[in-house]
């Protein structure tokens, strides 16, 4: 038995019976690129595949648009930790505790040319 399937990082090659969800997420990402929307909320009962579908679509997004996606499990991070992960992913270097407001400002400065 392959135990990789039980690890958080595991992502199957194909996602079955989630076409509606994948299409909705792809449409959202297209609207983000067009500047129409900036936030998206995904909800469903636990263990139905939200994370798997999201990661699957984001991987396709990265490949199609030559971009980098930062995935953060917000259940395992404080808001400040999540901001530090984003900042580090876009080329910053934060090791010490910095107030969240300062991190948001720094992220916006580093990405303002993308907006």
mmCIF file of N, CA and C in Angstrom:
data_model
loop_
_atom_site.group_PDB
_atom_site.id
_atom_site.type_symbol
_atom_site.label_atom_id
_atom_site.label_comp_id
_atom_site.label_asym_id
_atom_site.label_seq_id
_atom_site.Cartn_x
_atom_site.Cartn_y
_atom_site.Cartn_z
ATOM 1 N N UNK A 1 0.831 -1.185 0.000
ATOM 2 C CA UNK A 1 0.000 0.000 0.000
ATOM 3 C C UNK A 1 0.873 1.245 0.000
ATOM 4 N N UNK A 2 0.558 2.177 -0.882
ATOM 5 C CA UNK A 2 1.338 3.411 -0.950
ATOM 6 C C UNK A 2 0.813 4.401 0.076
ATOM 7 N N UNK A 3 1.675 4.788 0.991
ATOM 8 C CA UNK A 3 1.262 5.683 2.069
ATOM 9 C C UNK A 3 1.310 7.156 1.673
ATOM 10 N N UNK A 4 1.873 7.472 0.497
ATOM 11 C CA UNK A 4 1.931 8.881 0.064
ATOM 12 C C UNK A 4 0.540 9.490 -0.007
ATOM 13 N N UNK A 5 -0.469 8.690 -0.324
ATOM 14 C CA UNK A 5 -1.831 9.198 -0.484
ATOM 15 C C UNK A 5 -2.376 9.782 0.814
ATOM 16 N N UNK A 6 -1.757 9.462 1.931
ATOM 17 C CA UNK A 6 -2.227 9.961 3.215
ATOM 18 C C UNK A 6 -1.455 11.198 3.681
ATOM 19 N N UNK A 7 -0.517 11.647 2.918
ATOM 20 C CA UNK A 7 0.259 12.837 3.276
ATOM 21 C C UNK A 7 -0.445 14.096 2.775
ATOM 22 N N UNK A 8 -0.279 15.194 3.503
ATOM 23 C CA UNK A 8 -0.903 16.467 3.117
ATOM 24 C C UNK A 8 -0.460 16.929 1.735
ATOM 25 N N UNK A 9 0.771 16.637 1.361
ATOM 26 C CA UNK A 9 1.317 17.111 0.084
ATOM 27 C C UNK A 9 0.830 16.297 -1.108
ATOM 28 N N UNK A 10 0.223 15.155 -0.857
ATOM 29 C CA UNK A 10 -0.177 14.263 -1.943
ATOM 30 C C UNK A 10 -1.225 14.921 -2.839
ATOM 31 N N UNK A 11 -1.021 14.789 -4.132
ATOM 32 C CA UNK A 11 -1.979 15.303 -5.102
ATOM 33 C C UNK A 11 -2.130 14.269 -6.211
ATOM 34 N N UNK A 12 -3.325 13.710 -6.363
ATOM 35 C CA UNK A 12 -3.504 12.708 -7.426
ATOM 36 C C UNK A 12 -3.350 13.350 -8.805
ATOM 37 N N UNK A 13 -2.997 12.541 -9.792
ATOM 38 C CA UNK A 13 -2.829 13.060 -11.152
ATOM 39 C C UNK A 13 -4.143 13.530 -11.744
ATOM 40 N N UNK A 14 -5.214 12.857 -11.424
ATOM 41 C CA UNK A 14 -6.535 13.252 -11.922
ATOM 42 C C UNK A 14 -7.493 13.409 -10.745
ATOM 43 N N UNK A 15 -8.461 14.290 -10.937
ATOM 44 C CA UNK A 15 -9.498 14.513 -9.936
ATOM 45 C C UNK A 15 -10.815 14.080 -10.568
ATOM 46 N N UNK A 16 -11.485 13.160 -9.929
ATOM 47 C CA UNK A 16 -12.700 12.567 -10.489
ATOM 48 C C UNK A 16 -13.945 13.224 -9.891
ATOM 49 N N UNK A 17 -14.949 13.434 -10.736
ATOM 50 C CA UNK A 17 -16.272 13.899 -10.319
ATOM 51 C C UNK A 17 -16.250 15.279 -9.660
ATOM 52 N N UNK A 18 -15.427 16.169 -10.147
ATOM 53 C CA UNK A 18 -15.365 17.532 -9.624
ATOM 54 C C UNK A 18 -15.265 18.553 -10.752
ATOM 55 N N UNK A 19 -15.833 18.238 -11.911
ATOM 56 C CA UNK A 19 -15.737 19.133 -13.067
ATOM 57 C C UNK A 19 -16.363 20.499 -12.796
ATOM 58 N N UNK A 20 -17.531 20.519 -12.163
ATOM 59 C CA UNK A 20 -18.217 21.780 -11.870
ATOM 60 C C UNK A 20 -17.334 22.686 -10.995
ATOM 61 N N UNK A 21 -16.713 22.105 -9.977
ATOM 62 C CA UNK A 21 -15.853 22.861 -9.077
ATOM 63 C C UNK A 21 -14.598 23.356 -9.799
ATOM 64 N N UNK A 22 -14.014 22.489 -10.642
ATOM 65 C CA UNK A 22 -12.811 22.893 -11.382
ATOM 66 C C UNK A 22 -13.122 24.039 -12.346
ATOM 67 N N UNK A 23 -14.258 23.963 -13.020
ATOM 68 C CA UNK A 23 -14.645 25.029 -13.954
ATOM 69 C C UNK A 23 -14.863 26.339 -13.196
ATOM 70 N N UNK A 24 -15.535 26.277 -12.057
ATOM 71 C CA UNK A 24 -15.770 27.477 -11.254
ATOM 72 C C UNK A 24 -14.478 28.127 -10.799
ATOM 73 N N UNK A 25 -13.535 27.326 -10.366
ATOM 74 C CA UNK A 25 -12.251 27.865 -9.917
ATOM 75 C C UNK A 25 -11.454 28.436 -11.084
ATOM 76 N N UNK A 26 -11.482 27.773 -12.227
ATOM 77 C CA UNK A 26 -10.788 28.302 -13.412
ATOM 78 C C UNK A 26 -11.383 29.644 -13.833
ATOM 79 N N UNK A 27 -12.721 29.753 -13.801
ATOM 80 C CA UNK A 27 -13.365 31.024 -14.147
ATOM 81 C C UNK A 27 -12.968 32.119 -13.169
ATOM 82 N N UNK A 28 -12.885 31.775 -11.899
ATOM 83 C CA UNK A 28 -12.439 32.743 -10.895
ATOM 84 C C UNK A 28 -11.030 33.233 -11.219
ATOM 85 N N UNK A 29 -10.127 32.321 -11.500
ATOM 86 C CA UNK A 29 -8.743 32.711 -11.788
ATOM 87 C C UNK A 29 -8.658 33.589 -13.038
ATOM 88 N N UNK A 30 -9.472 33.301 -14.028
ATOM 89 C CA UNK A 30 -9.502 34.155 -15.223
ATOM 90 C C UNK A 30 -9.965 35.562 -14.858
ATOM 91 N N UNK A 31 -10.947 35.678 -13.975
ATOM 92 C CA UNK A 31 -11.431 36.987 -13.537
ATOM 93 C C UNK A 31 -10.391 37.722 -12.696
ATOM 94 N N UNK A 32 -9.590 36.977 -11.946
ATOM 95 C CA UNK A 32 -8.493 37.609 -11.198
ATOM 96 C C UNK A 32 -7.505 38.234 -12.183
ATOM 97 N N UNK A 33 -7.144 37.478 -13.224
ATOM 98 C CA UNK A 33 -6.201 37.988 -14.216
ATOM 99 C C UNK A 33 -6.734 39.225 -14.927
ATOM 100 N N UNK A 34 -8.031 39.307 -15.090
ATOM 101 C CA UNK A 34 -8.650 40.459 -15.757
ATOM 102 C C UNK A 34 -8.915 41.609 -14.787
ATOM 103 N N UNK A 35 -8.594 41.410 -13.508
ATOM 104 C CA UNK A 35 -8.778 42.456 -12.522
ATOM 105 C C UNK A 35 -10.214 42.654 -12.073
ATOM 106 N N UNK A 36 -11.072 41.713 -12.361
ATOM 107 C CA UNK A 36 -12.484 41.857 -12.012
ATOM 108 C C UNK A 36 -12.780 41.530 -10.552
ATOM 109 N N UNK A 37 -12.079 40.550 -10.005
ATOM 110 C CA UNK A 37 -12.296 40.166 -8.607
ATOM 111 C C UNK A 37 -10.967 39.854 -7.941
ATOM 112 N N UNK A 38 -10.969 39.923 -6.616
ATOM 113 C CA UNK A 38 -9.735 39.663 -5.883
ATOM 114 C C UNK A 38 -9.881 38.619 -4.793
ATOM 115 N N UNK A 39 -11.107 38.288 -4.397
ATOM 116 C CA UNK A 39 -11.301 37.342 -3.303
ATOM 117 C C UNK A 39 -12.233 36.227 -3.734
ATOM 118 N N UNK A 40 -12.020 35.089 -3.143
ATOM 119 C CA UNK A 40 -12.817 33.915 -3.478
ATOM 120 C C UNK A 40 -12.914 33.056 -2.221
ATOM 121 N N UNK A 41 -14.083 32.605 -1.910
ATOM 122 C CA UNK A 41 -14.300 31.805 -0.709
ATOM 123 C C UNK A 41 -14.769 30.411 -1.120
ATOM 124 N N UNK A 42 -14.074 29.406 -0.647
ATOM 125 C CA UNK A 42 -14.437 28.023 -0.940
ATOM 126 C C UNK A 42 -14.914 27.389 0.359
ATOM 127 N N UNK A 43 -16.105 26.817 0.314
ATOM 128 C CA UNK A 43 -16.606 26.145 1.513
ATOM 129 C C UNK A 43 -17.340 24.867 1.108
ATOM 130 N N UNK A 44 -17.286 23.922 1.970
ATOM 131 C CA UNK A 44 -17.946 22.637 1.798
ATOM 132 C C UNK A 44 -17.654 21.847 3.069
ATOM 133 N N UNK A 45 -18.357 20.772 3.301
ATOM 134 C CA UNK A 45 -18.052 19.959 4.488
ATOM 135 C C UNK A 45 -16.613 19.431 4.431
ATOM 136 N N UNK A 46 -16.076 19.056 5.572
ATOM 137 C CA UNK A 46 -14.718 18.490 5.603
ATOM 138 C C UNK A 46 -14.608 17.225 4.756
ATOM 139 N N UNK A 47 -13.407 17.036 4.205
ATOM 140 C CA UNK A 47 -13.048 15.787 3.515
ATOM 141 C C UNK A 47 -13.822 15.522 2.235
ATOM 142 N N UNK A 48 -14.243 16.581 1.513
ATOM 143 C CA UNK A 48 -14.949 16.350 0.245
ATOM 144 C C UNK A 48 -14.079 16.672 -0.967
ATOM 145 N N UNK A 49 -12.875 17.192 -0.740
ATOM 146 C CA UNK A 49 -11.956 17.401 -1.848
ATOM 147 C C UNK A 49 -11.656 18.843 -2.210
ATOM 148 N N UNK A 50 -12.000 19.795 -1.354
ATOM 149 C CA UNK A 50 -11.742 21.215 -1.657
ATOM 150 C C UNK A 50 -10.261 21.473 -1.921
ATOM 151 N N UNK A 51 -9.417 20.971 -1.055
ATOM 152 C CA UNK A 51 -7.981 21.222 -1.186
ATOM 153 C C UNK A 51 -7.422 20.546 -2.424
ATOM 154 N N UNK A 52 -7.823 19.323 -2.677
ATOM 155 C CA UNK A 52 -7.316 18.586 -3.846
ATOM 156 C C UNK A 52 -7.724 19.293 -5.137
ATOM 157 N N UNK A 53 -8.985 19.684 -5.252
ATOM 158 C CA UNK A 53 -9.446 20.382 -6.459
ATOM 159 C C UNK A 53 -8.706 21.696 -6.618
ATOM 160 N N UNK A 54 -8.582 22.448 -5.535
ATOM 161 C CA UNK A 54 -7.905 23.746 -5.595
ATOM 162 C C UNK A 54 -6.454 23.593 -6.020
ATOM 163 N N UNK A 55 -5.730 22.688 -5.401
ATOM 164 C CA UNK A 55 -4.327 22.480 -5.764
ATOM 165 C C UNK A 55 -4.195 22.006 -7.209
ATOM 166 N N UNK A 56 -5.077 21.138 -7.631
ATOM 167 C CA UNK A 56 -5.040 20.619 -9.005
ATOM 168 C C UNK A 56 -5.209 21.757 -10.008
ATOM 169 N N UNK A 57 -6.213 22.603 -9.796
ATOM 170 C CA UNK A 57 -6.463 23.717 -10.712
ATOM 171 C C UNK A 57 -5.328 24.735 -10.644
ATOM 172 N N UNK A 58 -4.813 25.011 -9.455
ATOM 173 C CA UNK A 58 -3.712 25.973 -9.337
ATOM 174 C C UNK A 58 -2.454 25.472 -10.037
ATOM 175 N N UNK A 59 -2.197 24.174 -9.985
ATOM 176 C CA UNK A 59 -1.045 23.623 -10.715
ATOM 177 C C UNK A 59 -1.208 23.831 -12.221
ATOM 178 N N UNK A 60 -2.425 23.615 -12.719
ATOM 179 C CA UNK A 60 -2.686 23.853 -14.145
ATOM 180 C C UNK A 60 -2.522 25.338 -14.470
ATOM 181 N N UNK A 61 -2.978 26.191 -13.576
ATOM 182 C CA UNK A 61 -2.857 27.641 -13.741
ATOM 183 C C UNK A 61 -1.389 28.048 -13.841
ATOM 184 N N UNK A 62 -0.577 27.522 -12.943
ATOM 185 C CA UNK A 62 0.856 27.830 -12.972
ATOM 186 C C UNK A 62 1.471 27.453 -14.311
ATOM 187 N N UNK A 63 1.149 26.259 -14.780
ATOM 188 C CA UNK A 63 1.704 25.776 -16.045
ATOM 189 C C UNK A 63 1.220 26.611 -17.228
ATOM 190 N N UNK A 64 -0.065 26.932 -17.253
ATOM 191 C CA UNK A 64 -0.654 27.642 -18.390
ATOM 192 C C UNK A 64 -0.209 29.095 -18.485
ATOM 193 N N UNK A 65 -0.018 29.743 -17.345
ATOM 194 C CA UNK A 65 0.267 31.175 -17.350
ATOM 195 C C UNK A 65 1.685 31.504 -16.902
ATOM 196 N N UNK A 66 2.526 30.485 -16.813
ATOM 197 C CA UNK A 66 3.914 30.691 -16.410
ATOM 198 C C UNK A 66 3.977 31.579 -15.167
ATOM 199 N N UNK A 67 3.264 31.153 -14.143
ATOM 200 C CA UNK A 67 3.164 31.933 -12.918
ATOM 201 C C UNK A 67 3.503 31.063 -11.722
ATOM 202 N N UNK A 68 3.543 31.698 -10.577
ATOM 203 C CA UNK A 68 3.803 30.958 -9.344
ATOM 204 C C UNK A 68 2.644 31.186 -8.394
ATOM 205 N N UNK A 69 2.126 30.126 -7.852
ATOM 206 C CA UNK A 69 1.025 30.185 -6.902
ATOM 207 C C UNK A 69 1.574 29.867 -5.523
ATOM 208 N N UNK A 70 1.154 30.635 -4.545
ATOM 209 C CA UNK A 70 1.548 30.388 -3.167
ATOM 210 C C UNK A 70 0.349 29.747 -2.476
ATOM 211 N N UNK A 71 0.495 28.509 -2.055
ATOM 212 C CA UNK A 71 -0.583 27.807 -1.359
ATOM 213 C C UNK A 71 -0.297 27.852 0.133
ATOM 214 N N UNK A 72 -1.271 28.313 0.887
ATOM 215 C CA UNK A 72 -1.133 28.398 2.342
ATOM 216 C C UNK A 72 -2.350 27.750 2.975
ATOM 217 N N UNK A 73 -2.122 26.807 3.851
ATOM 218 C CA UNK A 73 -3.214 26.201 4.599
ATOM 219 C C UNK A 73 -3.512 27.117 5.777
ATOM 220 N N UNK A 74 -4.577 27.880 5.666
ATOM 221 C CA UNK A 74 -4.878 28.884 6.684
ATOM 222 C C UNK A 74 -5.313 28.268 8.005
ATOM 223 N N UNK A 75 -5.675 27.004 8.018
ATOM 224 C CA UNK A 75 -6.017 26.355 9.279
ATOM 225 C C UNK A 75 -4.780 26.061 10.116
ATOM 226 N N UNK A 76 -3.641 26.070 9.472
ATOM 227 C CA UNK A 76 -2.395 25.763 10.187
ATOM 228 C C UNK A 76 -1.499 26.983 10.344
ATOM 229 N N UNK A 77 -1.994 28.153 9.967
ATOM 230 C CA UNK A 77 -1.182 29.358 10.020
ATOM 231 C C UNK A 77 -1.965 30.484 10.686
ATOM 232 N N UNK A 78 -1.252 31.328 11.386
ATOM 233 C CA UNK A 78 -1.869 32.568 11.849
ATOM 234 C C UNK A 78 -1.878 33.518 10.659
ATOM 235 N N UNK A 79 -2.682 34.572 10.691
ATOM 236 C CA UNK A 79 -2.638 35.535 9.587
ATOM 237 C C UNK A 79 -1.227 36.085 9.348
ATOM 238 N N UNK A 80 -0.494 36.358 10.406
ATOM 239 C CA UNK A 80 0.859 36.885 10.244
ATOM 240 C C UNK A 80 1.778 35.856 9.598
ATOM 241 N N UNK A 81 1.663 34.598 9.977
ATOM 242 C CA UNK A 81 2.480 33.550 9.365
ATOM 243 C C UNK A 81 2.155 33.421 7.879
ATOM 244 N N UNK A 82 0.877 33.512 7.534
ATOM 245 C CA UNK A 82 0.480 33.428 6.127
ATOM 246 C C UNK A 82 1.073 34.582 5.332
ATOM 247 N N UNK A 83 1.032 35.771 5.883
ATOM 248 C CA UNK A 83 1.620 36.937 5.199
ATOM 249 C C UNK A 83 3.125 36.771 5.021
ATOM 250 N N UNK A 84 3.791 36.228 6.040
ATOM 251 C CA UNK A 84 5.240 35.989 5.911
ATOM 252 C C UNK A 84 5.532 34.985 4.808
ATOM 253 N N UNK A 85 4.709 33.946 4.699
ATOM 254 C CA UNK A 85 4.907 32.963 3.627
ATOM 255 C C UNK A 85 4.743 33.609 2.256
ATOM 256 N N UNK A 86 3.732 34.455 2.109
ATOM 257 C CA UNK A 86 3.524 35.149 0.834
ATOM 258 C C UNK A 86 4.714 36.048 0.539
ATOM 259 N N UNK A 87 5.135 36.833 1.512
ATOM 260 C CA UNK A 87 6.253 37.752 1.310
ATOM 261 C C UNK A 87 7.526 36.995 0.936
ATOM 262 N N UNK A 88 7.800 35.923 1.624
ATOM 263 C CA UNK A 88 8.992 35.127 1.301
ATOM 264 C C UNK A 88 8.885 34.518 -0.099
ATOM 265 N N UNK A 89 7.687 34.116 -0.496
ATOM 266 C CA UNK A 89 7.497 33.500 -1.815
ATOM 267 C C UNK A 89 7.714 34.483 -2.954
ATOM 268 N N UNK A 90 7.468 35.769 -2.710
ATOM 269 C CA UNK A 90 7.643 36.762 -3.779
ATOM 270 C C UNK A 90 9.010 37.431 -3.714
ATOM 271 N N UNK A 91 9.921 36.825 -2.979
ATOM 272 C CA UNK A 91 11.292 37.300 -3.011
ATOM 273 C C UNK A 91 11.727 38.083 -1.801
ATOM 274 N N UNK A 92 10.870 38.221 -0.828
ATOM 275 C CA UNK A 92 11.266 38.894 0.408
ATOM 276 C C UNK A 92 12.005 37.929 1.308
ATOM 277 N N UNK A 93 12.433 38.421 2.433
ATOM 278 C CA UNK A 93 13.125 37.564 3.375
ATOM 279 C C UNK A 93 12.729 38.009 4.778
ATOM 280 N N UNK A 94 11.758 37.318 5.349
ATOM 281 C CA UNK A 94 11.271 37.661 6.674
ATOM 282 C C UNK A 94 11.493 36.473 7.580
ATOM 283 N N UNK A 95 12.328 36.667 8.555
ATOM 284 C CA UNK A 95 12.539 35.612 9.536
ATOM 285 C C UNK A 95 12.014 36.033 10.897
ATOM 286 N N UNK A 96 12.118 37.303 11.189
ATOM 287 C CA UNK A 96 11.652 37.778 12.494
ATOM 288 C C UNK A 96 10.202 38.220 12.403
ATOM 289 N N UNK A 97 9.605 38.427 13.540
ATOM 290 C CA UNK A 97 8.192 38.828 13.590
ATOM 291 C C UNK A 97 8.068 40.294 13.174
ATOM 292 N N UNK A 98 7.261 40.541 12.171
ATOM 293 C CA UNK A 98 6.968 41.883 11.676
ATOM 294 C C UNK A 98 5.460 42.053 11.749
ATOM 295 N N UNK A 99 4.973 43.215 12.150
ATOM 296 C CA UNK A 99 3.521 43.408 12.220
ATOM 297 C C UNK A 99 2.848 43.148 10.871
ATOM 298 N N UNK A 100 1.649 42.593 10.926
ATOM 299 C CA UNK A 100 0.919 42.226 9.707
ATOM 300 C C UNK A 100 0.724 43.425 8.790
ATOM 301 N N UNK A 101 0.406 44.576 9.332
ATOM 302 C CA UNK A 101 0.185 45.769 8.505
ATOM 303 C C UNK A 101 1.443 46.101 7.692
ATOM 304 N N UNK A 102 2.611 45.976 8.301
ATOM 305 C CA UNK A 102 3.863 46.248 7.593
ATOM 306 C C UNK A 102 4.100 45.203 6.500
ATOM 307 N N UNK A 103 3.745 43.957 6.772
ATOM 308 C CA UNK A 103 3.906 42.909 5.759
ATOM 309 C C UNK A 103 2.984 43.152 4.567
ATOM 310 N N UNK A 104 1.738 43.541 4.829
ATOM 311 C CA UNK A 104 0.809 43.834 3.733
ATOM 312 C C UNK A 104 1.370 44.963 2.878
ATOM 313 N N UNK A 105 1.871 46.010 3.507
ATOM 314 C CA UNK A 105 2.463 47.130 2.756
ATOM 315 C C UNK A 105 3.648 46.663 1.912
ATOM 316 N N UNK A 106 4.495 45.828 2.494
ATOM 317 C CA UNK A 106 5.669 45.334 1.771
ATOM 318 C C UNK A 106 5.255 44.455 0.597
ATOM 319 N N UNK A 107 4.243 43.620 0.789
ATOM 320 C CA UNK A 107 3.746 42.761 -0.299
ATOM 321 C C UNK A 107 3.187 43.623 -1.419
ATOM 322 N N UNK A 108 2.401 44.616 -1.073
ATOM 323 C CA UNK A 108 1.827 45.494 -2.097
ATOM 324 C C UNK A 108 2.910 46.257 -2.861
ATOM 325 N N UNK A 109 3.949 46.711 -2.156
ATOM 326 C CA UNK A 109 5.052 47.402 -2.846
ATOM 327 C C UNK A 109 5.752 46.476 -3.830
ATOM 328 N N UNK A 110 5.980 45.224 -3.422
ATOM 329 C CA UNK A 110 6.685 44.267 -4.285
ATOM 330 C C UNK A 110 5.845 43.816 -5.473
ATOM 331 N N UNK A 111 4.519 43.912 -5.353
ATOM 332 C CA UNK A 111 3.657 43.401 -6.421
ATOM 333 C C UNK A 111 2.873 44.491 -7.134
ATOM 334 N N UNK A 112 3.103 45.754 -6.814
ATOM 335 C CA UNK A 112 2.297 46.833 -7.399
ATOM 336 C C UNK A 112 2.394 46.856 -8.924
ATOM 337 N N UNK A 113 3.517 46.442 -9.463
ATOM 338 C CA UNK A 113 3.665 46.413 -10.924
ATOM 339 C C UNK A 113 2.815 45.319 -11.571
ATOM 340 N N UNK A 114 2.307 44.388 -10.763
ATOM 341 C CA UNK A 114 1.489 43.298 -11.283
ATOM 342 C C UNK A 114 0.004 43.634 -11.278
ATOM 343 N N UNK A 115 -0.376 44.638 -10.496
ATOM 344 C CA UNK A 115 -1.800 44.952 -10.344
ATOM 345 C C UNK A 115 -2.313 45.824 -11.453
#
